[in-house]
Tab-separated table of C-alpha atoms in Angstrom:
chain	number	residue	atom	x	y	z
A	1	MET	CA	65.797	58.075	54.766
A	2	LEU	CA	64.423	60.372	52.077
A	3	GLY	CA	65.089	64.110	51.960
A	4	VAL	CA	63.455	66.891	49.947
A	5	PRO	CA	65.233	66.073	46.626
A	6	ALA	CA	64.137	62.425	46.755
A	7	LEU	CA	60.573	63.269	47.820
A	8	TYR	CA	60.371	66.029	45.206
A	9	SER	CA	61.536	63.612	42.519
A	10	ILE	CA	58.809	61.158	43.545
A	11	GLY	CA	56.157	63.879	43.493
A	12	TYR	CA	57.200	65.573	40.274
A	13	GLY	CA	58.038	62.255	38.622
A	14	ASN	CA	54.437	61.176	39.148
A	15	VAL	CA	52.576	64.463	38.670
A	16	GLY	CA	54.907	65.871	36.003
A	17	SER	CA	54.689	62.741	33.846
A	18	SER	CA	50.989	63.429	33.244
A	19	ILE	CA	51.848	66.331	30.892
A	20	TYR	CA	52.583	63.698	28.250
A	21	TYR	CA	48.905	62.683	28.026
A	22	ALA	CA	46.818	65.210	29.996
A	23	LEU	CA	47.340	68.057	27.526
A	24	GLY	CA	45.751	66.080	24.694
A	25	ILE	CA	42.908	64.697	26.816
A	26	THR	CA	41.966	68.178	28.020
A	27	ALA	CA	42.197	69.688	24.529
A	28	VAL	CA	39.553	67.299	23.175
A	29	TYR	CA	36.952	69.244	25.173
A	30	ALA	CA	38.577	72.578	26.072
A	31	LEU	CA	40.060	73.218	22.587
A	32	GLY	CA	41.703	76.659	22.454
A	33	ALA	CA	40.823	77.257	26.110
A	34	THR	CA	42.960	74.298	27.217
A	35	PRO	CA	45.541	76.472	29.075
A	36	ILE	CA	42.699	78.138	31.009
A	37	ALA	CA	41.134	74.762	31.860
A	38	LEU	CA	44.454	73.387	33.082
A	39	MET	CA	45.127	76.439	35.226
A	40	GLY	CA	41.571	76.294	36.586
A	41	ALA	CA	42.148	72.697	37.621
A	42	GLY	CA	45.527	73.833	38.938
A	43	VAL	CA	43.821	76.081	41.508
A	44	PHE	CA	42.133	73.026	43.035
A	45	PHE	CA	45.457	71.208	42.788
A	46	VAL	CA	47.092	73.909	44.948
A	47	PHE	CA	44.309	73.667	47.541
A	48	THR	CA	44.547	69.875	47.565
A	49	ALA	CA	48.334	69.928	47.880
A	50	ALA	CA	47.994	72.221	50.919
A	51	THR	CA	45.538	69.774	52.485
A	52	TYR	CA	47.836	66.821	51.865
A	53	ALA	CA	50.806	68.749	53.222
A	54	GLU	CA	48.972	69.445	56.491
A	55	GLY	CA	47.691	65.879	56.774
A	56	ALA	CA	50.998	64.204	55.957
A	57	ALA	CA	52.830	66.402	58.469
A	58	LEU	CA	50.237	65.465	61.110
A	59	PHE	CA	50.271	61.736	60.326
A	60	PRO	CA	53.513	60.713	58.573
A	61	GLU	CA	52.364	57.261	57.476
A	62	ALA	CA	51.223	55.457	54.346
A	63	GLY	CA	47.574	55.902	53.457
A	64	GLY	CA	47.145	59.563	52.491
A	65	SER	CA	43.471	60.549	52.506
A	66	SER	CA	42.587	57.122	53.936
A	67	SER	CA	44.744	57.873	56.973
A	68	PHE	CA	43.259	61.376	57.358
A	69	ALA	CA	39.677	60.039	57.208
A	70	ARG	CA	40.451	57.378	59.821
A	71	ARG	CA	41.451	60.082	62.317
A	72	ALA	CA	38.683	62.508	61.376
A	73	PHE	CA	35.700	60.198	60.858
A	74	ASN	CA	35.777	56.416	61.062
A	75	GLU	CA	37.074	53.257	59.443
A	76	LEU	CA	34.333	53.044	56.805
A	77	TRP	CA	35.115	56.505	55.423
A	78	SER	CA	38.798	55.632	55.604
A	79	PHE	CA	38.145	52.574	53.454
A	80	ILE	CA	36.083	54.531	50.910
A	81	ALA	CA	38.938	57.028	50.544
A	82	GLY	CA	41.539	54.250	50.294
A	83	TRP	CA	39.485	52.235	47.802
A	84	SER	CA	39.009	55.351	45.639
A	85	LEU	CA	42.767	55.917	45.755
A	86	MET	CA	43.333	52.356	44.591
A	87	LEU	CA	41.179	53.104	41.553
A	88	ASP	CA	43.301	56.190	40.855
A	89	TYR	CA	46.522	54.217	41.154
A	90	MET	CA	45.224	51.627	38.698
A	91	VAL	CA	44.174	54.332	36.238
A	92	THR	CA	47.591	55.994	36.582
A	93	MET	CA	49.287	52.656	35.916
A	94	ALA	CA	47.069	51.937	32.906
A	95	ILE	CA	47.137	55.390	31.309
A	96	SER	CA	50.913	55.750	31.706
A	97	ALA	CA	51.486	52.274	30.263
A	98	VAL	CA	49.241	52.771	27.229
A	99	THR	CA	50.739	56.203	26.459
A	100	VAL	CA	54.211	54.648	26.116
A	101	PRO	CA	53.449	53.198	22.639
A	102	PHE	CA	51.955	56.488	21.433
A	103	TYR	CA	55.344	58.167	21.917
A	104	LEU	CA	57.279	55.191	20.575
A	105	ALA	CA	55.198	55.600	17.408
A	106	TYR	CA	57.888	58.046	16.276
A	107	PHE	CA	59.990	54.941	15.587
A	108	PHE	CA	57.106	52.502	14.913
A	109	PRO	CA	54.249	54.360	13.133
A	110	LEU	CA	51.887	51.372	13.420
A	111	LEU	CA	51.523	52.150	17.123
A	112	LYS	CA	49.828	55.449	16.252
A	113	GLU	CA	47.770	54.069	13.396
A	114	SER	CA	46.318	51.028	15.184
A	115	ASN	CA	44.509	51.268	18.518
A	116	VAL	CA	44.792	47.476	18.835
A	117	ALA	CA	48.586	47.548	18.479
A	118	SER	CA	49.035	50.416	20.951
A	119	THR	CA	46.686	48.802	23.485
A	120	LEU	CA	48.459	45.440	23.251
A	121	VAL	CA	51.817	47.137	23.827
A	122	GLY	CA	50.338	48.998	26.817
A	123	MET	CA	49.106	45.694	28.222
A	124	GLY	CA	52.558	44.236	27.640
A	125	VAL	CA	54.135	47.107	29.572
A	126	MET	CA	51.827	46.392	32.530
A	127	ALA	CA	52.609	42.666	32.409
A	128	PHE	CA	56.343	43.425	32.320
A	129	LEU	CA	56.084	45.727	35.349
A	130	MET	CA	54.026	43.129	37.200
A	131	VAL	CA	56.769	40.520	36.788
A	132	LEU	CA	59.440	43.087	37.652
A	133	ASN	CA	57.708	43.997	40.911
A	134	ILE	CA	57.067	40.397	41.915
A	135	VAL	CA	60.753	39.610	41.462
A	136	GLY	CA	61.462	42.672	43.567
A	137	VAL	CA	63.538	44.983	41.360
A	138	ARG	CA	63.267	48.387	43.035
A	139	GLU	CA	64.076	51.937	42.055
A	140	THR	CA	66.519	53.965	44.127
A	141	SER	CA	65.984	57.586	45.088
A	142	ARG	CA	69.076	58.558	43.067
A	143	PHE	CA	67.604	56.817	40.016
A	144	ASN	CA	64.375	58.810	40.416
A	145	ILE	CA	66.246	62.086	40.914
A	146	PHE	CA	68.319	61.456	37.770
A	147	TRP	CA	65.249	60.881	35.577
A	148	VAL	CA	63.331	63.806	37.023
A	149	ILE	CA	66.277	66.141	36.362
A	150	LEU	CA	66.490	64.803	32.798
A	151	ASP	CA	62.747	65.304	32.348
A	152	LEU	CA	62.843	68.826	33.790
A	153	VAL	CA	65.759	69.824	31.572
A	154	THR	CA	63.992	68.453	28.492
A	155	GLN	CA	60.704	70.187	29.307
A	156	ALA	CA	62.569	73.427	30.049
A	157	LEU	CA	64.396	73.107	26.713
A	158	LEU	CA	61.068	72.645	24.917
A	159	VAL	CA	59.713	75.728	26.680
A	160	VAL	CA	62.739	77.846	25.700
A	161	LEU	CA	62.675	76.649	22.074
A	162	GLY	CA	58.910	77.105	22.013
A	163	ILE	CA	59.120	80.680	23.283
A	164	ILE	CA	61.798	81.538	20.713
A	165	PHE	CA	60.337	79.801	17.645
A	166	LEU	CA	56.665	78.946	18.226
A	167	LEU	CA	54.958	81.289	20.712
A	168	ASN	CA	52.272	83.271	18.879
A	169	PHE	CA	49.919	85.420	20.963
A	170	PRO	CA	47.839	86.705	17.994
A	171	LYS	CA	47.191	83.084	17.020
A	172	LEU	CA	46.169	82.204	20.586
A	173	LEU	CA	43.788	85.174	20.768
A	174	SER	CA	42.263	84.269	17.393
A	175	TYR	CA	40.814	81.103	18.938
A	176	VAL	CA	38.591	83.093	21.306
A	177	LYS	CA	35.008	83.056	20.029
A	178	TRP	CA	32.421	83.253	22.793
A	179	GLY	CA	29.590	80.815	22.265
A	180	GLY	CA	31.791	78.114	20.800
A	181	SER	CA	33.471	77.350	17.480
A	182	GLU	CA	35.763	74.700	16.040
A	183	ASP	CA	38.599	76.300	18.042
A	184	TRP	CA	36.782	77.475	21.179
A	185	PRO	CA	34.545	75.421	23.491
A	186	THR	CA	30.986	76.067	24.539
A	187	LEU	CA	30.502	76.659	28.263
A	188	GLY	CA	29.369	73.054	28.729
A	189	SER	CA	32.407	71.662	26.912
A	190	PHE	CA	34.724	73.951	28.866
A	191	ILE	CA	33.321	72.779	32.220
A	192	TYR	CA	33.630	69.193	31.003
A	193	GLY	CA	37.218	69.991	29.999
A	194	ILE	CA	38.043	71.278	33.490
A	195	SER	CA	36.584	68.149	35.060
A	196	ILE	CA	38.631	65.806	32.889
A	197	SER	CA	41.755	68.002	33.121
A	198	MET	CA	42.136	66.823	36.724
A	199	ILE	CA	44.009	63.903	35.139
A	200	ALA	CA	46.834	66.444	34.742
A	201	TYR	CA	47.562	66.227	38.444
A	202	THR	CA	47.846	62.476	38.966
A	203	GLY	CA	50.314	61.261	41.569
A	204	LEU	CA	49.727	63.815	44.335
A	205	GLU	CA	49.305	60.974	46.831
A	206	SER	CA	52.685	59.451	45.999
A	207	VAL	CA	54.695	61.719	48.311
A	208	CYS	CA	52.349	61.042	51.241
A	209	GLN	CA	52.746	57.295	50.735
A	210	MET	CA	56.490	57.748	51.348
A	211	ALA	CA	56.086	59.831	54.530
A	212	GLU	CA	57.161	56.938	56.771
A	213	GLU	CA	60.496	56.795	54.956
A	214	ALA	CA	61.115	60.545	54.991
A	215	ARG	CA	63.660	62.312	57.155
A	216	GLU	CA	61.750	64.826	59.315
A	217	PRO	CA	58.473	64.161	57.432
A	218	GLU	CA	56.662	67.024	59.145
A	219	ARG	CA	59.018	69.416	57.298
A	220	MET	CA	60.222	67.472	54.279
A	221	VAL	CA	56.861	66.283	52.929
A	222	PRO	CA	55.128	69.713	52.837
A	223	ARG	CA	58.229	71.361	51.362
A	224	SER	CA	58.610	68.772	48.598
A	225	LEU	CA	54.879	68.942	47.812
A	226	MET	CA	54.940	72.728	47.469
A	227	TRP	CA	57.999	72.678	45.215
A	228	ALA	CA	56.374	70.015	43.027
A	229	VAL	CA	53.195	72.113	42.803
A	230	VAL	CA	55.062	75.238	41.692
A	231	THR	CA	57.080	73.349	39.069
A	232	VAL	CA	54.072	71.533	37.629
A	233	LEU	CA	51.965	74.687	37.305
A	234	ILE	CA	54.770	76.588	35.560
A	235	MET	CA	55.412	73.743	33.122
A	236	TYR	CA	51.721	73.263	32.318
A	237	ALA	CA	51.195	76.978	31.736
A	238	PHE	CA	54.071	77.274	29.265
A	239	ILE	CA	53.739	73.928	27.484
A	240	SER	CA	49.984	74.257	26.902
A	241	VAL	CA	50.377	77.776	25.470
A	242	ILE	CA	53.278	76.698	23.257
A	243	ALA	CA	51.347	73.644	22.025
A	244	LEU	CA	48.450	75.821	20.855
A	245	SER	CA	50.881	78.245	19.244
A	246	ALA	CA	52.506	75.394	17.325
A	247	MET	CA	49.241	73.840	16.130
A	248	THR	CA	45.564	74.665	15.991
A	249	PRO	CA	43.176	73.041	18.465
A	250	ALA	CA	41.867	70.883	15.613
A	251	GLN	CA	45.384	69.643	14.818
A	252	LEU	CA	46.097	68.952	18.479
A	253	VAL	CA	42.855	66.998	18.912
A	254	ASN	CA	42.847	65.093	15.620
A	255	GLU	CA	46.554	64.366	15.143
A	256	TRP	CA	48.354	64.726	18.476
A	257	SER	CA	45.834	64.121	21.284
A	258	ASN	CA	47.579	60.895	22.352
A	259	ASP	CA	51.116	62.336	22.238
A	260	PRO	CA	50.775	66.140	22.520
A	261	VAL	CA	54.356	66.880	23.597
A	262	ALA	CA	55.590	64.994	20.534
A	263	GLY	CA	53.455	67.409	18.516
A	264	ILE	CA	55.392	70.381	19.903
A	265	ALA	CA	58.690	68.733	18.951
A	266	HIS	CA	57.321	67.946	15.474
A	267	PHE	CA	56.551	71.593	14.714
A	268	LEU	CA	59.939	72.978	15.733
A	269	PRO	CA	61.423	74.718	12.671
A	270	ASP	CA	64.695	74.402	10.813
A	271	VAL	CA	67.373	76.848	11.938
A	272	HIS	CA	69.888	78.329	9.515
A	273	LEU	CA	73.215	78.941	11.223
A	274	ALA	CA	76.552	79.784	9.582
A	275	GLY	CA	75.429	78.331	6.281
A	276	LEU	CA	74.121	75.159	7.911
A	277	THR	CA	70.509	74.049	8.174
A	278	ILE	CA	69.752	72.449	11.522
A	279	SER	CA	66.462	70.571	11.814
A	280	LEU	CA	65.411	71.065	15.427
A	281	SER	CA	62.510	68.686	14.937
A	282	ARG	CA	64.735	65.806	13.824
A	283	ILE	CA	66.958	66.327	16.865
A	284	VAL	CA	64.331	66.953	19.540
A	285	ALA	CA	61.487	64.659	18.396
A	286	PRO	CA	63.281	61.297	18.850
A	287	TRP	CA	64.679	62.454	22.188
A	288	VAL	CA	61.186	63.447	23.412
A	289	ALA	CA	59.839	60.082	22.240
A	290	LEU	CA	62.445	58.100	24.177
A	291	LEU	CA	62.317	60.279	27.289
A	292	ALA	CA	58.510	60.330	27.427
A	293	ALA	CA	58.351	56.545	27.084
A	294	SER	CA	60.918	56.146	29.878
A	295	ILE	CA	59.235	58.630	32.236
A	296	LEU	CA	55.816	57.061	31.629
A	297	LEU	CA	57.243	53.610	32.316
A	298	ILE	CA	58.630	54.874	35.630
A	299	ALA	CA	55.293	56.555	36.474
A	300	SER	CA	53.379	53.346	35.799
A	301	ASN	CA	55.795	51.422	37.999
A	302	ALA	CA	55.458	54.048	40.743
A	303	GLY	CA	51.693	53.559	40.646
A	304	LEU	CA	52.158	49.829	41.173
A	305	LEU	CA	54.512	50.451	44.094
A	306	GLY	CA	52.054	52.946	45.584
A	307	ILE	CA	49.049	50.655	45.344
A	308	SER	CA	51.020	47.811	46.963
A	309	ARG	CA	51.963	50.109	49.846
A	310	LEU	CA	48.369	51.322	50.219
A	311	ALA	CA	47.018	47.751	50.115
A	312	PHE	CA	49.402	46.802	52.926
A	313	SER	CA	48.136	49.745	55.017
A	314	LEU	CA	44.484	48.790	54.417
A	315	GLY	CA	45.234	45.168	55.229
A	316	GLN	CA	46.978	46.084	58.471
A	317	HIS	CA	43.875	48.055	59.492
A	318	GLN	CA	41.639	45.054	58.770
A	319	GLN	CA	40.031	46.744	55.763
A	320	LEU	CA	41.236	44.153	53.250
A	321	PRO	CA	41.769	40.400	53.753
A	322	ALA	CA	45.336	39.573	54.775
A	323	PHE	CA	45.805	37.230	51.795
A	324	MET	CA	45.697	40.301	49.507
A	325	VAL	CA	49.113	41.337	50.808
A	326	ARG	CA	50.527	37.848	51.186
A	327	ILE	CA	54.308	37.848	50.844
A	328	HIS	CA	56.062	35.681	48.262
A	329	PRO	CA	58.230	33.096	50.076
A	330	LYS	CA	61.208	33.648	47.770
A	331	PHE	CA	61.032	37.246	46.551
A	332	ARG	CA	59.504	38.717	49.754
A	333	THR	CA	57.088	40.921	47.790
A	334	PRO	CA	53.260	41.261	48.116
A	335	TYR	CA	52.725	39.223	44.972
A	336	ILE	CA	48.950	38.695	45.315
A	337	ALA	CA	48.312	42.454	45.446
A	338	ILE	CA	50.743	43.071	42.586
A	339	ILE	CA	49.099	40.432	40.368
A	340	ALA	CA	45.537	41.475	41.262
A	341	PHE	CA	45.973	45.198	40.667
A	342	SER	CA	48.148	44.739	37.570
A	343	ALA	CA	45.463	42.475	36.112
A	344	ALA	CA	42.814	45.083	36.962
A	345	ALA	CA	44.874	47.796	35.214
A	346	ILE	CA	45.201	45.564	32.141
A	347	LEU	CA	41.431	44.987	32.233
A	348	LEU	CA	40.894	48.764	32.201
A	349	LEU	CA	42.761	48.861	28.888
A	350	THR	CA	40.524	46.322	27.105
A	351	PRO	CA	38.138	48.960	25.631
A	352	GLY	CA	41.156	50.172	23.652
A	353	LEU	CA	41.089	46.901	21.695
A	354	LEU	CA	37.609	47.724	20.409
A	355	ALA	CA	37.859	51.427	19.553
A	356	PRO	CA	40.152	54.467	19.841
A	357	GLY	CA	39.753	56.894	22.733
A	358	ILE	CA	41.031	54.796	25.626
A	359	LEU	CA	42.782	57.831	27.171
A	360	LEU	CA	39.473	59.715	27.422
A	361	LYS	CA	37.789	56.791	29.181
A	362	LEU	CA	40.650	56.485	31.655
A	363	GLY	CA	40.549	60.244	32.240
A	364	ASP	CA	36.844	59.980	33.113
A	365	LEU	CA	37.537	57.197	35.583
A	366	TYR	CA	40.465	58.976	37.212
A	367	SER	CA	38.361	62.070	37.849
A	368	PHE	CA	35.686	59.940	39.547
A	369	GLY	CA	38.088	58.327	42.027
A	370	ALA	CA	40.412	61.272	42.582
A	371	MET	CA	37.719	63.867	43.209
A	372	LEU	CA	36.020	61.588	45.755
A	373	ALA	CA	39.312	60.891	47.572
A	374	PHE	CA	40.316	64.574	47.489
A	375	THR	CA	36.902	65.672	48.813
A	376	ILE	CA	37.228	63.247	51.733
A	377	ALA	CA	40.783	64.502	52.384
A	378	HIS	CA	39.625	68.141	52.541
A	379	ALA	CA	36.666	67.239	54.762
A	380	SER	CA	38.984	65.281	57.060
A	381	ILE	CA	41.357	68.202	57.581
A	382	ILE	CA	38.407	70.509	58.324
A	383	ALA	CA	36.940	67.997	60.790
A	384	LEU	CA	40.293	67.550	62.533
A	385	ARG	CA	40.585	71.318	62.988
A	386	VAL	CA	37.267	71.152	64.894
A	387	LYS	CA	37.720	67.847	66.743
A	388	ALA	CA	41.392	68.207	67.617
A	389	PRO	CA	42.301	71.908	67.449
A	390	ASP	CA	45.253	71.478	69.819
A	391	LEU	CA	47.077	68.872	67.752
A	392	PRO	CA	50.571	70.151	66.878
A	393	ARG	CA	50.482	71.081	63.201
A	394	PRO	CA	54.005	71.383	61.756
A	395	PHE	CA	52.433	72.681	58.542
A	396	ALA	CA	49.251	74.744	58.310
A	397	PRO	CA	48.137	76.584	55.145
A	398	TRP	CA	47.890	80.354	55.312
A	399	GLY	CA	44.390	81.802	55.627
A	400	ASN	CA	41.821	80.593	58.157
A	401	LEU	CA	38.171	81.175	59.012
A	402	ARG	CA	36.995	81.341	62.604
A	403	TRP	CA	34.132	78.923	63.286
A	404	ARG	CA	32.973	77.949	66.793
A	405	GLY	CA	36.391	78.680	68.186
A	406	SER	CA	38.213	76.649	65.526
A	407	ARG	CA	40.485	77.889	62.751
A	408	ILE	CA	39.254	76.364	59.480
A	409	PRO	CA	41.689	76.538	56.517
A	410	VAL	CA	40.211	78.455	53.587
A	411	SER	CA	42.145	76.255	51.160
A	412	ALA	CA	40.472	73.104	52.516
A	413	VAL	CA	36.988	74.656	52.345
A	414	LEU	CA	37.438	75.894	48.768
A	415	GLY	CA	39.190	72.672	47.802
A	416	MET	CA	36.369	70.534	49.209
A	417	LEU	CA	33.674	72.567	47.452
A	418	GLY	CA	35.610	72.527	44.186
A	419	THR	CA	36.535	68.843	44.104
A	420	PHE	CA	33.035	67.792	45.205
A	421	ALA	CA	31.513	69.957	42.453
A	422	VAL	CA	33.819	68.358	39.886
A	423	TRP	CA	32.869	64.890	41.197
A	424	LEU	CA	29.187	65.745	40.670
A	425	ILE	CA	29.991	66.938	37.134
A	426	VAL	CA	31.751	63.636	36.450
A	427	ILE	CA	28.711	61.707	37.700
A	428	ALA	CA	26.352	63.820	35.590
A	429	THR	CA	28.328	63.984	32.347
A	430	HIS	CA	30.915	61.157	32.204
A	431	PRO	CA	28.896	57.937	31.668
A	432	TRP	CA	31.845	55.538	31.429
A	433	GLY	CA	33.606	56.967	34.472
A	434	ARG	CA	30.332	57.042	36.408
A	435	THR	CA	29.403	53.434	35.601
A	436	VAL	CA	32.792	51.822	36.189
A	437	GLY	CA	33.465	54.081	39.177
A	438	PHE	CA	30.282	53.148	41.015
A	439	ILE	CA	30.766	49.453	40.213
A	440	TRP	CA	34.267	49.664	41.717
A	441	LEU	CA	32.994	51.546	44.767
A	442	ALA	CA	30.047	49.200	45.368
A	443	GLY	CA	32.228	46.114	44.946
A	444	GLY	CA	34.797	47.435	47.409
A	445	ILE	CA	32.220	48.332	50.058
A	446	ALA	CA	30.656	44.871	49.688
A	447	ILE	CA	34.055	43.219	50.238
A	448	TYR	CA	34.714	45.466	53.231
A	449	ILE	CA	31.361	44.698	54.882
A	450	PHE	CA	31.642	40.943	54.215
A	451	TYR	CA	35.205	40.756	55.560
A	452	ARG	CA	34.508	42.824	58.664
A	453	ARG	CA	31.282	40.976	59.494
A	454	ARG	CA	32.970	37.624	58.987
A	455	ARG	CA	35.668	38.597	61.473
A	456	GLY	CA	33.152	40.009	63.930
A	457	LEU	CA	34.533	43.540	63.603
A	458	SER	CA	32.713	46.857	63.726
A	459	LEU	CA	32.291	48.612	60.386
A	460	THR	CA	33.410	51.925	61.865
A	461	LEU	CA	35.909	51.231	64.655
A	462	THR	CA	39.655	51.112	63.991
A	463	VAL	CA	41.186	47.676	64.501
A	464	LYS	CA	44.877	47.618	63.683
A	465	ALA	CA	46.779	44.355	63.763
A	466	PRO	CA	50.280	44.646	65.278
A	467	ALA	CA	52.808	44.716	62.451
A	468	PRO	CA	54.592	41.424	63.286
A	469	ALA	CA	51.296	39.560	63.762
A	470	PHE	CA	49.832	41.009	60.580
A	471	VAL	CA	52.912	40.183	58.527
A	472	GLU	CA	52.829	36.622	59.872
A	473	GLU	CA	49.141	36.304	58.923
A	474	ALA	CA	49.886	37.724	55.490
A	475	GLY	CA	52.517	35.082	54.997
A	476	GLY	CA	55.924	36.622	55.524
A	477	HIS	CA	57.869	39.843	55.825
A	478	GLY	CA	56.827	43.099	54.230
A	479	ARG	CA	58.454	44.575	51.234
């Protein structure tokens, strides 16, 4: 059973890993206002974490927002939330995998110079993880805790070194030019930057997916989520400010947008100590490259584990065909789901073979799926406060509004309005994310309707197959 350290490591390992690509993606649009954009997105992240903490404590089971929507609304809304989450998991898998070669470019410069080479390596990473998960090699909680501690120590070291040698407030203030400049965004670009900066908070669902395996989930899950939130916000605040002290927005966007943390390490100065010259950059840069590649590999693998777990939950609730979670007769893993979603993640990387900028496209797509799933999660918690006010709530966010005798959490209301507004911005201004996102959504709903109609099931009523019967239909025992 998992305690707070293990759950925290899962949460921070997934959310915290996004610093290695989200900083650069956000800077492309927010420029010198990148720290403000990230903290603005962070406000919605706090609201969303509070919603997930309440929901996971209420229903400690795999599914996250899909599970919340099932209780609050009906099975169709549950599927839409779950299908959107699947898109997010695939984007997380793809973006983490393709960022690995950008950091390894410290040792192999071709990976930074050629978008084809970096994309092919990213595809190779996904193929490797697919095989690994089919065979059934699994991470342990101690393994996750070890890497998260290593990552935290490294990021903290970068922050300390950055504060001592790089932090430059006059330089940061010099970027501010209202109306837009080469260092400061226009209002439109800044809003666009906030919408795409949501990629910074990937992996929030991961802790909820592990609720069934948590010890005292009603206490452990909210606590681990809150600790992960605090850590992530602190790290993003410091690292983004230090990055823009070390380099100009133009340098960050043009030279380091794919590996922004490597850029911080690159600009660390030489230190003269007792007659010796110590090159901090030569010491820290290779370490950051190796650690980032390792953490991103783990994050991509965690996304694959999460999507397999979510697929099993949707299949058990008759939202996906049972063959999708069919169990391999030898390895006892859901190999069809692993192959299908790994292949889909690889397919998402194919635009990178044609032109640079694959991270921006994936960021667009993540915002589409995540904001829709988060909006449904917030709406579900609000609806449950009205429909089932007497449910025991082990965790309830501070601050409530009285409405028709119900206590409505302010965080859920503000979170719903914020994430829905960002989703509308994505639809209006992110053409690639909008197009691929709606194709994914329409395809999923079509599959859902066809499967349910074929089985003579209602589109809205919950029909859960008993676990043993479902596993037998799927072809074996669950993972």
